[in-house]
The first five atom37 places (N, CA, C, CB, O) and aatype in JSON, in Angstrom:
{
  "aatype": [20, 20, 20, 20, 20, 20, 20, 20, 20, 20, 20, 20, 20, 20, 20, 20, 20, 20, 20, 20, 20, 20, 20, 20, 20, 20, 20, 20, 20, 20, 20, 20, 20, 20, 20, 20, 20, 20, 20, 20, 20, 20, 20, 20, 20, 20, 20, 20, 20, 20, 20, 20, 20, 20, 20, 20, 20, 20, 20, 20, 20, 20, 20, 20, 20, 20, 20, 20, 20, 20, 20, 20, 20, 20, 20, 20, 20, 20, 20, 20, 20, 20, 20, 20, 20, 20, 20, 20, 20, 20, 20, 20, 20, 20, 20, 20, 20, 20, 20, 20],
  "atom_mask": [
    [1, 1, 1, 1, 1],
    [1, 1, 1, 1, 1],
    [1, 1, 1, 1, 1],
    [1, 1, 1, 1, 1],
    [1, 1, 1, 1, 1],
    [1, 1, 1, 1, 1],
    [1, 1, 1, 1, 1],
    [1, 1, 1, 1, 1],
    [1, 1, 1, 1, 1],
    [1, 1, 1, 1, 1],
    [1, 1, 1, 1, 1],
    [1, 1, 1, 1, 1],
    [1, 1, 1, 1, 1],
    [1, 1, 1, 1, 1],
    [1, 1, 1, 1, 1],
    [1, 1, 1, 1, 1],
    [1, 1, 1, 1, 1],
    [1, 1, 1, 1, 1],
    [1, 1, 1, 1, 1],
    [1, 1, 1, 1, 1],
    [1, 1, 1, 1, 1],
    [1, 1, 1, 1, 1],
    [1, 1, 1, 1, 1],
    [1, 1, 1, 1, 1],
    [1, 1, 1, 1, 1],
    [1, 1, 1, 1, 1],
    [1, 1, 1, 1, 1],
    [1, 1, 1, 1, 1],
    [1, 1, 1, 1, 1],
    [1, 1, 1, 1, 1],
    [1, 1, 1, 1, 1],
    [1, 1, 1, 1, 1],
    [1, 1, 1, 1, 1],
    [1, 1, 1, 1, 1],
    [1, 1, 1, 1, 1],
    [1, 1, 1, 1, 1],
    [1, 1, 1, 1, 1],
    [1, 1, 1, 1, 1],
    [1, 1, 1, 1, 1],
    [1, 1, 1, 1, 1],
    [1, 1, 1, 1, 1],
    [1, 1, 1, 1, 1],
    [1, 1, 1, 1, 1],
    [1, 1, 1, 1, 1],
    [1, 1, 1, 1, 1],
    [1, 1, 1, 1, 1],
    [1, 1, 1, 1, 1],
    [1, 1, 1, 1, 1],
    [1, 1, 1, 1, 1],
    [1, 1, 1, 1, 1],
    [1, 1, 1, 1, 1],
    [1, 1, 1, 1, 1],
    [1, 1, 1, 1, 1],
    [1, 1, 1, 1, 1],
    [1, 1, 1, 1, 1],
    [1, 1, 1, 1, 1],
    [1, 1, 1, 1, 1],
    [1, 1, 1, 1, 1],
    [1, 1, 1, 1, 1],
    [1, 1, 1, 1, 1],
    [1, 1, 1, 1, 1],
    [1, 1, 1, 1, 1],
    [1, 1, 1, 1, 1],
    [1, 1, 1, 1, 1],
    [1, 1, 1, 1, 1],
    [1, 1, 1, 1, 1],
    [1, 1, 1, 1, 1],
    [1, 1, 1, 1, 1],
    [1, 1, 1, 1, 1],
    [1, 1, 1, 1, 1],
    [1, 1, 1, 1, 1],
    [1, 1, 1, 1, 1],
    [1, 1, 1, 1, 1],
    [1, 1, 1, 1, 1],
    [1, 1, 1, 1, 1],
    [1, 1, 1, 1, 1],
    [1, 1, 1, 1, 1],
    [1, 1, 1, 1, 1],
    [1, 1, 1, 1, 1],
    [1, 1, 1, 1, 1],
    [1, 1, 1, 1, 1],
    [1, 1, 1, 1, 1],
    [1, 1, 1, 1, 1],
    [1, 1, 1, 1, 1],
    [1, 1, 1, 1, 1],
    [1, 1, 1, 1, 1],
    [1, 1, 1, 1, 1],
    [1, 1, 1, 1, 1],
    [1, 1, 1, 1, 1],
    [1, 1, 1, 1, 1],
    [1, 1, 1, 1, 1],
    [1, 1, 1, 1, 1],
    [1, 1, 1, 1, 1],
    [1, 1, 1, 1, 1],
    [1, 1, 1, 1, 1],
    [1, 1, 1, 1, 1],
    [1, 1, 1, 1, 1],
    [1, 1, 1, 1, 1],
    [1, 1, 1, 1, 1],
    [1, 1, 1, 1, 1]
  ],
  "atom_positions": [
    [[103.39, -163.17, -48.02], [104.34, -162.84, -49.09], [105.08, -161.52, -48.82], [103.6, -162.76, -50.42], [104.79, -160.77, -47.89]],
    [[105.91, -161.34, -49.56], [107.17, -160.0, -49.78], [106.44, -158.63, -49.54], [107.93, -159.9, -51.62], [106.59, -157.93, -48.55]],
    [[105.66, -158.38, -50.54], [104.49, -157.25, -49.94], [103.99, -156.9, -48.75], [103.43, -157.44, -50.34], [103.94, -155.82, -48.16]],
    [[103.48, -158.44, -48.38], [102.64, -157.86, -47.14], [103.41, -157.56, -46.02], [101.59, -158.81, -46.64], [103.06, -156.75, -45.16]],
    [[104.62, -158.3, -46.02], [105.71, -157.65, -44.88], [106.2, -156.78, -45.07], [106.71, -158.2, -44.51], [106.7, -156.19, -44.11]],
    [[106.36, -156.11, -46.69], [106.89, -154.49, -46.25], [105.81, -153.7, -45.9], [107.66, -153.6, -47.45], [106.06, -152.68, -45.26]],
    [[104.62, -153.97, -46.22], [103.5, -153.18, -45.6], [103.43, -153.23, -44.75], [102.49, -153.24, -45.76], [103.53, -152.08, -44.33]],
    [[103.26, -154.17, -43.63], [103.47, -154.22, -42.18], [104.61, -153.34, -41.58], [103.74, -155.61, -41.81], [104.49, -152.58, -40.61]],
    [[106.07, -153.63, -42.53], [107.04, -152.43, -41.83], [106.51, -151.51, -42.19], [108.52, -152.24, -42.13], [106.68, -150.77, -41.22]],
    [[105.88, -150.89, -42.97], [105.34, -149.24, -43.05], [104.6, -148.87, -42.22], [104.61, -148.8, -44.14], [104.57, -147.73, -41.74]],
    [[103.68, -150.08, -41.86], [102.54, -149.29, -41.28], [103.09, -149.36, -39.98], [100.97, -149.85, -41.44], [102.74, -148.58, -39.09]],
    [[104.08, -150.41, -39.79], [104.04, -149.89, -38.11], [105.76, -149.82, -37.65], [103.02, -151.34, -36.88], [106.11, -150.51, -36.7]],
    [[106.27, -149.4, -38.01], [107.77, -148.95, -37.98], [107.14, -147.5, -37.23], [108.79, -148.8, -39.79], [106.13, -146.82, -37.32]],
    [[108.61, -147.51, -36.32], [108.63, -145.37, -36.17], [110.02, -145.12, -36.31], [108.08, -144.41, -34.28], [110.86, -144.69, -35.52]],
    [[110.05, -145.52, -37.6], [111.69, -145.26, -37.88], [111.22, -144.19, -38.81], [112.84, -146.65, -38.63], [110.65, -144.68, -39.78]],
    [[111.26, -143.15, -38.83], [110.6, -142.9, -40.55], [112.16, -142.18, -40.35], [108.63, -141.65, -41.13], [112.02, -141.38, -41.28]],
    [[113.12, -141.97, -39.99], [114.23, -141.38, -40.27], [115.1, -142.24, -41.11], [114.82, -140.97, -39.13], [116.07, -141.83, -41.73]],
    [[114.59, -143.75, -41.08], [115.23, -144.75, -41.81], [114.42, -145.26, -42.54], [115.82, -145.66, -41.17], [115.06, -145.85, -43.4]],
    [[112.86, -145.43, -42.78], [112.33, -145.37, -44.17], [110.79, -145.04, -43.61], [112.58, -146.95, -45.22], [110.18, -145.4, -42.6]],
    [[110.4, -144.06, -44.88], [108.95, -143.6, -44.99], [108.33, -143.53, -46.22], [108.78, -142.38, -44.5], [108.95, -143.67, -47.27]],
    [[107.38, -143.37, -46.15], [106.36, -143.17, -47.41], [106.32, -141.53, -47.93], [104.66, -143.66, -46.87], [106.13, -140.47, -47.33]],
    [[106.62, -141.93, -49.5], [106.87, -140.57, -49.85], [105.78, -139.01, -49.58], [107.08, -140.82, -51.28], [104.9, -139.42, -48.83]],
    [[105.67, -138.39, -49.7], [104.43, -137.15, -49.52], [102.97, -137.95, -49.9], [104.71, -135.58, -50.84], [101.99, -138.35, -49.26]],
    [[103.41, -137.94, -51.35], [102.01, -138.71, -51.64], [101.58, -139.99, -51.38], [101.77, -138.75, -52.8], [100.41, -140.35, -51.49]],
    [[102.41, -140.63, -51.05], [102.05, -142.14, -50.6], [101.9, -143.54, -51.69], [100.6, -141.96, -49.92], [101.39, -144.66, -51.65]],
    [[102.78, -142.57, -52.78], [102.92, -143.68, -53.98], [104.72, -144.36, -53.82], [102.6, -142.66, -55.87], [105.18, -144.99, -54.77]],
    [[105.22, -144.23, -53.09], [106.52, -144.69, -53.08], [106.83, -144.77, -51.6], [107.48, -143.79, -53.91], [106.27, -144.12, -50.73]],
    [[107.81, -145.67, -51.43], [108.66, -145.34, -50.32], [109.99, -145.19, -50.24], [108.52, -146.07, -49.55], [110.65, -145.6, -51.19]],
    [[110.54, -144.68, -49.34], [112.07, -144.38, -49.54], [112.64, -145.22, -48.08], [112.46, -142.39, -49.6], [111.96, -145.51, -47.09]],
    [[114.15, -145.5, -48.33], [114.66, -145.97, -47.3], [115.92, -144.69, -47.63], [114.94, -147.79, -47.27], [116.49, -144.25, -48.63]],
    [[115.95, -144.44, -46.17], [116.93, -143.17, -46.28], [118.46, -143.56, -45.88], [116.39, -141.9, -45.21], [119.48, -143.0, -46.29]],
    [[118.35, -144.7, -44.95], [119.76, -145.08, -44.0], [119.66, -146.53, -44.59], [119.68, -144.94, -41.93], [118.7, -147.25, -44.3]],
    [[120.63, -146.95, -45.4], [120.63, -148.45, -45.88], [120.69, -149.39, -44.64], [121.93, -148.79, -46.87], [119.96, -150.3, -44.23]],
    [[121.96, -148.76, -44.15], [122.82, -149.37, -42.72], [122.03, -149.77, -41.81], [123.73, -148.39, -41.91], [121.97, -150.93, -41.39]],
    [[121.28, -148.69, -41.39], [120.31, -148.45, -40.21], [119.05, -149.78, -40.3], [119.54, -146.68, -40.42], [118.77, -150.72, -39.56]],
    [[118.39, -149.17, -41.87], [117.49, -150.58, -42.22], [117.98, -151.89, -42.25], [116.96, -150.57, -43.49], [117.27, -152.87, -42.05]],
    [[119.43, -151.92, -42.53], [119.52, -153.52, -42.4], [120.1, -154.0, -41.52], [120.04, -154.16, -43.32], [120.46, -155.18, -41.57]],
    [[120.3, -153.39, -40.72], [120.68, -153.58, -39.38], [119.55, -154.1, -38.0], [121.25, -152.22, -39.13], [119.54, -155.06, -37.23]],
    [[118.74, -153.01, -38.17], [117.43, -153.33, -37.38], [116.24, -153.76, -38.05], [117.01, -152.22, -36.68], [115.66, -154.8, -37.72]],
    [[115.72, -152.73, -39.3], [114.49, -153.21, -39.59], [114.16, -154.66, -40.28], [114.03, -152.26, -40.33], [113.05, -155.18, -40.29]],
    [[115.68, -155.35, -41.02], [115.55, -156.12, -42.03], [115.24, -157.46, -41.14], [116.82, -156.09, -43.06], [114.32, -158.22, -41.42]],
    [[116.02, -157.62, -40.19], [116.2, -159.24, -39.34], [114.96, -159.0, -38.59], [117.8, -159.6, -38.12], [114.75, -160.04, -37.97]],
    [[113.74, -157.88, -38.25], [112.7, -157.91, -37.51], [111.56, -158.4, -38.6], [112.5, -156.51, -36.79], [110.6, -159.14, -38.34]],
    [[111.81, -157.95, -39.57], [110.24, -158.56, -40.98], [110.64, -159.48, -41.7], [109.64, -157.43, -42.38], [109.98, -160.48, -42.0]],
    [[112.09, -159.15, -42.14], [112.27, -160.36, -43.4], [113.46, -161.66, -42.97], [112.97, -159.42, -45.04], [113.76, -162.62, -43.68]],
    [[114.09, -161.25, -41.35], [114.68, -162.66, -40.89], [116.18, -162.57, -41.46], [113.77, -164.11, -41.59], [116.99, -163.32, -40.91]],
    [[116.65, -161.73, -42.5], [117.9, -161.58, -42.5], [118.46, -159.68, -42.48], [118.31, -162.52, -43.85], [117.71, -158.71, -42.37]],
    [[119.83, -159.68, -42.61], [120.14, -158.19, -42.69], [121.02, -157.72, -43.78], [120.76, -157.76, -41.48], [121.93, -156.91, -43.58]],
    [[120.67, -158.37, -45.26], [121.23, -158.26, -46.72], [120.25, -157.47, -47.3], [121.47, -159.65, -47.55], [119.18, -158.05, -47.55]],
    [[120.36, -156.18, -47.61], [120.02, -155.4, -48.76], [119.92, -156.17, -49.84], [120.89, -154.38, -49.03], [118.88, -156.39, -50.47]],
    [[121.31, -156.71, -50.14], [121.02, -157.25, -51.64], [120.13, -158.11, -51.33], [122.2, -157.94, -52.53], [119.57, -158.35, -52.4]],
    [[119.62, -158.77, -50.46], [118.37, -159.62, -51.07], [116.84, -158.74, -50.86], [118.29, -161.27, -50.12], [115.72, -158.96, -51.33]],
    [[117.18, -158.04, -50.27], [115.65, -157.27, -50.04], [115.54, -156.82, -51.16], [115.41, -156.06, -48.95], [114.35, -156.79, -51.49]],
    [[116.46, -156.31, -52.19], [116.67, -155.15, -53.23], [116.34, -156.19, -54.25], [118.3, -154.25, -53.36], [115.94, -155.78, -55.34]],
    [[116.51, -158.16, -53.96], [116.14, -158.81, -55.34], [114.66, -159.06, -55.04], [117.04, -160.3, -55.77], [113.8, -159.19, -55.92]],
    [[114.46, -159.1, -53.8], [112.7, -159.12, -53.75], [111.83, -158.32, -54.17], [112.18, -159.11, -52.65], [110.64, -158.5, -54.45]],
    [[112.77, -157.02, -54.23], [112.04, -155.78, -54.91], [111.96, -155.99, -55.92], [112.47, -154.57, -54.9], [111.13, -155.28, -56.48]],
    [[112.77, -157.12, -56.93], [112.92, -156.97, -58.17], [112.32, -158.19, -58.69], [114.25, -156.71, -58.54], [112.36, -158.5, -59.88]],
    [[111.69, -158.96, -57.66], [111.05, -160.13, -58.27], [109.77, -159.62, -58.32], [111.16, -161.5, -57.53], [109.04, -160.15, -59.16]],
    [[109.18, -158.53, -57.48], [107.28, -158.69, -56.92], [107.73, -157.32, -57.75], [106.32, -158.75, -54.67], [107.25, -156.41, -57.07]],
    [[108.26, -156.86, -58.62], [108.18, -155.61, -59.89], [107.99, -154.29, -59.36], [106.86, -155.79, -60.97], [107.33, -153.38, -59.86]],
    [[108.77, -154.26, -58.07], [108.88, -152.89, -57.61], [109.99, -152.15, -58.61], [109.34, -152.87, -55.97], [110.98, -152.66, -59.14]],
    [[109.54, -150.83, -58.7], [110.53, -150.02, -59.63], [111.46, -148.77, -59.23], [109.71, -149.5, -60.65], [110.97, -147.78, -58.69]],
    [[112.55, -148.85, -59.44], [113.83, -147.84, -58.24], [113.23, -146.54, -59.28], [116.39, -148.32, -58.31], [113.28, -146.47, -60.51]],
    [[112.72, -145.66, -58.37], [112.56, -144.12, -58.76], [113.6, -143.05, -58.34], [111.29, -143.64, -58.18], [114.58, -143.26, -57.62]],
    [[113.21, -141.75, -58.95], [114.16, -140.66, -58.62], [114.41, -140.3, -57.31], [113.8, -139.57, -59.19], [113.46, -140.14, -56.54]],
    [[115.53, -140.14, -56.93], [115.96, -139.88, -55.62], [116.0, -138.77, -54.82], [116.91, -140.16, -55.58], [116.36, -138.8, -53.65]],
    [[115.53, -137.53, -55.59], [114.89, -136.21, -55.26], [114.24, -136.25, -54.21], [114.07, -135.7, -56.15], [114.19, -135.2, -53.57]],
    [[113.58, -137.36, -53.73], [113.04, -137.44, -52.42], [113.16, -137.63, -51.15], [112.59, -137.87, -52.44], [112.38, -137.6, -50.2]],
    [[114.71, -137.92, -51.35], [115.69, -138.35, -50.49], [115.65, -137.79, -49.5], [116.78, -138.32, -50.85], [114.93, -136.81, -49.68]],
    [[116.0, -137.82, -48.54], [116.32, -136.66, -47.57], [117.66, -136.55, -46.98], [115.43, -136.72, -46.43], [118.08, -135.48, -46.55]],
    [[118.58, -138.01, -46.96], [119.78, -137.72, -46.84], [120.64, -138.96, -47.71], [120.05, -137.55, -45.29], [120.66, -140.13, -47.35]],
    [[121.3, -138.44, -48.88], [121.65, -139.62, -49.66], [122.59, -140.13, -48.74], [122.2, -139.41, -51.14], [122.55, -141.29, -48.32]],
    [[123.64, -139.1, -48.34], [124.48, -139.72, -47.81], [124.87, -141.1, -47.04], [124.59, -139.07, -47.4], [125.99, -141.58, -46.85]],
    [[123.63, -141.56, -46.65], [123.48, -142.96, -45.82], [122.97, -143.65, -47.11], [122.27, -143.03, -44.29], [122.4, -144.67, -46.74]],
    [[122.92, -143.56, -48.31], [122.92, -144.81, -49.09], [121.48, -144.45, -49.49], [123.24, -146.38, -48.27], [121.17, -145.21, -50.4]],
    [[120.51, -143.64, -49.21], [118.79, -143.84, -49.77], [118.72, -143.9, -50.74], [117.77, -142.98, -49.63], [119.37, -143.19, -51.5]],
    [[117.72, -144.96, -51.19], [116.64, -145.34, -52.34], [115.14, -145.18, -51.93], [116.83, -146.92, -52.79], [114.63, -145.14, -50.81]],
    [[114.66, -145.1, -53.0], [113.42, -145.0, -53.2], [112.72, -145.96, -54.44], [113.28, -143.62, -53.36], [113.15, -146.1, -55.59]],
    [[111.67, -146.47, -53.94], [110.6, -147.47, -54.74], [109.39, -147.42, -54.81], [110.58, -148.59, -54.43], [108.76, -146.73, -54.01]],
    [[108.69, -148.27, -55.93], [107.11, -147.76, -56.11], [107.06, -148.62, -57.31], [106.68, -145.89, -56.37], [107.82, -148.9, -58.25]],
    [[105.3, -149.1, -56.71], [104.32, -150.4, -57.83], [103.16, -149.67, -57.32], [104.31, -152.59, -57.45], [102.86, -148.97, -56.36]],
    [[102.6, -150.17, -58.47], [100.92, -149.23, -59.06], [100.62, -149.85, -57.52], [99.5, -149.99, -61.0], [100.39, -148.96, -56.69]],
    [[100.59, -151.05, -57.08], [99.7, -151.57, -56.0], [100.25, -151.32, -54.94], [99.39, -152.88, -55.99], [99.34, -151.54, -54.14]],
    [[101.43, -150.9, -54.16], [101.92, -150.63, -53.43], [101.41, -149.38, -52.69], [102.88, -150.74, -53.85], [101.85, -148.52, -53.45]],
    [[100.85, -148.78, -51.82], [100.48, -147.3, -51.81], [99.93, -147.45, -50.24], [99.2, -146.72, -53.16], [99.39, -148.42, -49.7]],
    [[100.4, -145.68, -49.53], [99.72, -146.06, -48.58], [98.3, -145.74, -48.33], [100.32, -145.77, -47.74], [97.53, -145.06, -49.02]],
    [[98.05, -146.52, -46.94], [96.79, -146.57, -46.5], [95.68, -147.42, -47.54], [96.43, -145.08, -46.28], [94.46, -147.31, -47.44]],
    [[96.36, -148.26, -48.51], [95.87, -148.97, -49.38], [96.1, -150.79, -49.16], [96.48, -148.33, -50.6], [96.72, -151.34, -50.07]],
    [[95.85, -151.23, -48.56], [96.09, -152.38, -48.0], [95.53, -153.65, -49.11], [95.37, -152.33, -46.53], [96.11, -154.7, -49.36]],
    [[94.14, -153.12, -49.71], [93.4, -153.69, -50.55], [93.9, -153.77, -51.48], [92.42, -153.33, -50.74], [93.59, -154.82, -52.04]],
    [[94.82, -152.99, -52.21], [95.33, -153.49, -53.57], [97.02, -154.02, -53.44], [95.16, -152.1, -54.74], [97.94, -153.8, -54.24]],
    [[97.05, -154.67, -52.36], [98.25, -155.52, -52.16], [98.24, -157.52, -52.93], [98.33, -155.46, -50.23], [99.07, -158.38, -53.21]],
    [[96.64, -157.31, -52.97], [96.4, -158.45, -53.5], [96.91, -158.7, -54.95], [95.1, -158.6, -53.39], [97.16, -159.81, -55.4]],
    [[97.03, -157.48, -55.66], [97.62, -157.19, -56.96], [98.47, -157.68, -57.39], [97.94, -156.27, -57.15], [98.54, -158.31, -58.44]],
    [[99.75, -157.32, -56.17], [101.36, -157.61, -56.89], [101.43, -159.11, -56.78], [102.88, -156.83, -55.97], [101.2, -159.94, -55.91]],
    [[101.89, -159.09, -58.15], [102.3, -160.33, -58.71], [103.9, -160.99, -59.02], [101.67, -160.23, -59.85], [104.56, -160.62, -59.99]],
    [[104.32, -161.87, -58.16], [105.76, -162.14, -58.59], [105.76, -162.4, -59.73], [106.46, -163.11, -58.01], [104.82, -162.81, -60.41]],
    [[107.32, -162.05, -60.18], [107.54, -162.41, -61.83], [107.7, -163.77, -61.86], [108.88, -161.72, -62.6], [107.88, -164.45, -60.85]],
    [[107.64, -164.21, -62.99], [107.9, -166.28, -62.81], [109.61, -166.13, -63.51], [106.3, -167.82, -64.42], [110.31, -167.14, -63.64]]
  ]
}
């Protein structure tokens, strides 16, 4: 499912200039929209549309947070975060639940 492949891009991406896990490891940010959907999107999820990554976020109840964390808006960054989402937490991926 949707989860477990963005977990897989977290854990093993070395892009973190184009998305990382915030300080604490309750969110992640994508810093370069372009960049991510260019390379990272067609390697995990098979296409290179934001807007659909951004409705998957919005089906499995990920929530768009403050952007203070940004590091360079200028390329388009967002940032997201679900109670179960977290790193180095693999075990409570079983959690997220799509919406019906």
């Amino acid at each position: 499912p949707f989860p477990h492949k963005l977990y897989d891009l977290m854990a093993k991406t070395d892009s973190r200039d184009v998305i990382s896990w915030s300080a604490d490891g309750t969110e992640f940010v994508v810093h370069d929209h372009a960049r991510f959907a260019s390379i990272l999107l067609p390697i995990y999820f098979g296409h290179n549309q934001m807007r659909s990554f951004d409705r998957q976020l919005n089906y499995w109840e990920f929530e768009r947070t403050n952007t203070n964390k940004i590091s360079n808006k200028s390329f388009g960054g967002k940032s997201w975060k679900h109670p179960f989402f977290q790193k180095d937490r693999r075990d409570l991926l079983k959690e997220i639940v799509r919406k019906k």
